[in-house]
Amino acid sequence: MNKIKILPDEIINQIAAGEVLDRPSSAVKELVENSIDANSKKISVFVRDGGKTEIIVTDDGDGISKQELELAVTRHATSKLNEKKIDTLSFLGFRGEALPSIGSVSEMSIKSNINEDQNGMMIEIIAGIKKKIRPVNHRKGTTVSVKKLFFSTPARLKFLKTDNYESLLIKRIIQKLALCNYDIDFDLTINNKKAILTKSHKNCDKKEKFKRRVTTLLGSEFIENSIFIDETSENFKFKGYIGIPTFHHSNTNNQFLFVNGRVVQDKSMNVIFKVAYRDFMSYDRFPQLILFIECPQDEVDVNVHPSKNEMRFRNLNYLRSKILKVFKSNLITAGHRASTLNTLKAVEKFSIKSNQKTFLQLKDEKFNDENLNNLSHSSDNNNIDKQDKENSSLFPLGYAKSQFHKTYIMSETNEGIVIIDQHAAHERLVYEKLKKDFFEKKIKTQILLIPVVIDVDSSIIENLEKKLQLVSEYGVKIEIFGKTSVIVRELPHILANCNVKKLVIDLIEEVLETNDSKSVENEINKICSRMACHGSIRAGRDLQVDEMNDLLRKMESTPFSGQCNHGRPTYVELKIGDIEKLFGRK
Ligand code: ADP
Ligand code: MG
């Protein structure tokens, strides 16, 4: 057997590289974080072929002195940990691993200067072998160039994906760093094409600066369709933009999370966000949001993962309850707001020449546009009197003008027109009412004049008996009736006009499925949701103008009425400006 030996430095660095660097985007992240730590005001990134052949990061930061240049590329050498402890970190880096690791698996050069002249110094490392330091023309700041990443570790090279995909990952990480550091200018060039270019706005306050940064990086839809939050709860601070429920996405890519100034990617946090929106979003859609969490350093451990993407919270349950509370209370204030994306979508449907740019950005979003397909302006002009017109200024959803296709209500607002899906809207109202009544123990019931007998399978009777008590708490009184049927005696008043048989069969299915491990809240939501669907006015029913207006007023005063229980919008709005665009008046 071989004798035990300490590994040579090159091998140690390559092993570390395996942890810190899994792909070009992680090298970019480490280099840009170094530039941020060095107080840079402007950071430029250039990548070629997905970062596989070349990465260059240039900054105008503090620079590295001649004496320290060699130390910078030495393992476990860092300028960021003076206090001998790692729980009080104010820098992004602290391991002193990135530069030596990158240098061990590429051809790397660092040019740097700490003074405002051109007399810089440079060092090169080729696959871990350091070359002599020599003078170079370089202004204040640092330029790190990385060529042929992973050329000395072919196994790693094989795991990389296409250039396009690796470029996309790089773009995403710069996007995140630029969102978080909105005082710094970023620019990213991928194969000679500008992918990101930000400008810092010197003369505005922090909030406005951040808003502009979000608009530059994610488009104005992000701001238009989200709620600004800024709340402190004990020692946790929450800041950012959280999307309104109809502004959802097909995955969690648009959930940007930063904890104490660090980019964090954490599955357990994605789950918490999902839970916060559970009540108003279909299970396969995800909220979009930007969230900054600030907390005392001892609440988090950042030293869990070498690339510091993950974090461990001292008390995740505590944080979870805080996030849920902050999100819920803010989403309530958004009330009935529906996503402007649906308006855009509607305008697109109507217009002959659609605005390509806007809609390209929306391409990866799958919209449910059933509601919009059979949209036509065939409203029979109801005469509305002056009184009604005046009223419309008081109400955001305006005054109902007509119903068309027995499914949609058209209303006039001060700013334009609103089209409401009557079934979706009513379903949401019934749902919220049922839930509210349930929690306040105020469900009004109605005894059926003729009780309804429903046949059920004998195999479920025994199981059902225990569950009927649960259902009765929702105002649905059902008794076992013989060996193969049940009898329905009472229903919540709000469901009086529904098809009793269908409702009860549906409910039985729901309660038999629920097992005790499910959370009570979840169960309540599901049962109310099933009932709401049955209690709602169907699409295809004629409505009187009074009924329509009644629905609109209720929507205005009901939280979350901008979307139905499945996250579909309950209404779309066309502003006069949009309509003018359609007719080429603008
Ligand atoms: P860490 O960031 O964990 O300290 P690195 O290997 O990334 O470790 O960097 C080592 C040291 O090199 C840093 O502590 C810093 O002093 C210096 N350094 C790296 N990049 C820059 C830069 N762009 N500007 C100024 N100093 C830098
Ligand atoms: Mg670093």
JSON list of C-alpha atoms in Angstrom, two decimals, residues 87 234-237 259-260 294-301 313-314:
[
{"chain": "A", "resi": 87, "resn": "ASP", "atom": "CA", "xyz": [-20.42, 34.77, 11.98]},
{"chain": "A", "resi": 234, "resn": "GLU", "atom": "CA", "xyz": [-39.21, 41.93, 15.22]},
{"chain": "A", "resi": 235, "resn": "ASN", "atom": "CA", "xyz": [-35.65, 41.35, 14.04]},
{"chain": "A", "resi": 236, "resn": "PHE", "atom": "CA", "xyz": [-36.60, 40.51, 10.43]},
{"chain": "A", "resi": 237, "resn": "LYS", "atom": "CA", "xyz": [-36.95, 43.08, 7.67]},
{"chain": "A", "resi": 259, "resn": "VAL", "atom": "CA", "xyz": [-30.75, 37.46, 2.41]},
{"chain": "A", "resi": 260, "resn": "ASN", "atom": "CA", "xyz": [-28.47, 40.04, 4.01]},
{"chain": "A", "resi": 294, "resn": "GLU", "atom": "CA", "xyz": [-32.47, 41.43, 6.41]},
{"chain": "A", "resi": 295, "resn": "CYS", "atom": "CA", "xyz": [-31.83, 39.77, 9.75]},
{"chain": "A", "resi": 296, "resn": "PRO", "atom": "CA", "xyz": [-29.15, 39.51, 12.41]},
{"chain": "A", "resi": 297, "resn": "GLN", "atom": "CA", "xyz": [-26.17, 37.44, 11.20]},
{"chain": "A", "resi": 298, "resn": "ASP", "atom": "CA", "xyz": [-26.72, 34.84, 13.89]},
{"chain": "A", "resi": 299, "resn": "GLU", "atom": "CA", "xyz": [-30.13, 33.98, 12.43]},
{"chain": "A", "resi": 300, "resn": "VAL", "atom": "CA", "xyz": [-28.50, 32.48, 9.33]},
{"chain": "A", "resi": 301, "resn": "ASP", "atom": "CA", "xyz": [-25.56, 30.26, 8.52]},
{"chain": "A", "resi": 313, "resn": "PHE", "atom": "CA", "xyz": [-31.97, 29.59, 8.98]},
{"chain": "A", "resi": 314, "resn": "ARG", "atom": "CA", "xyz": [-31.76, 29.09, 12.70]}
]
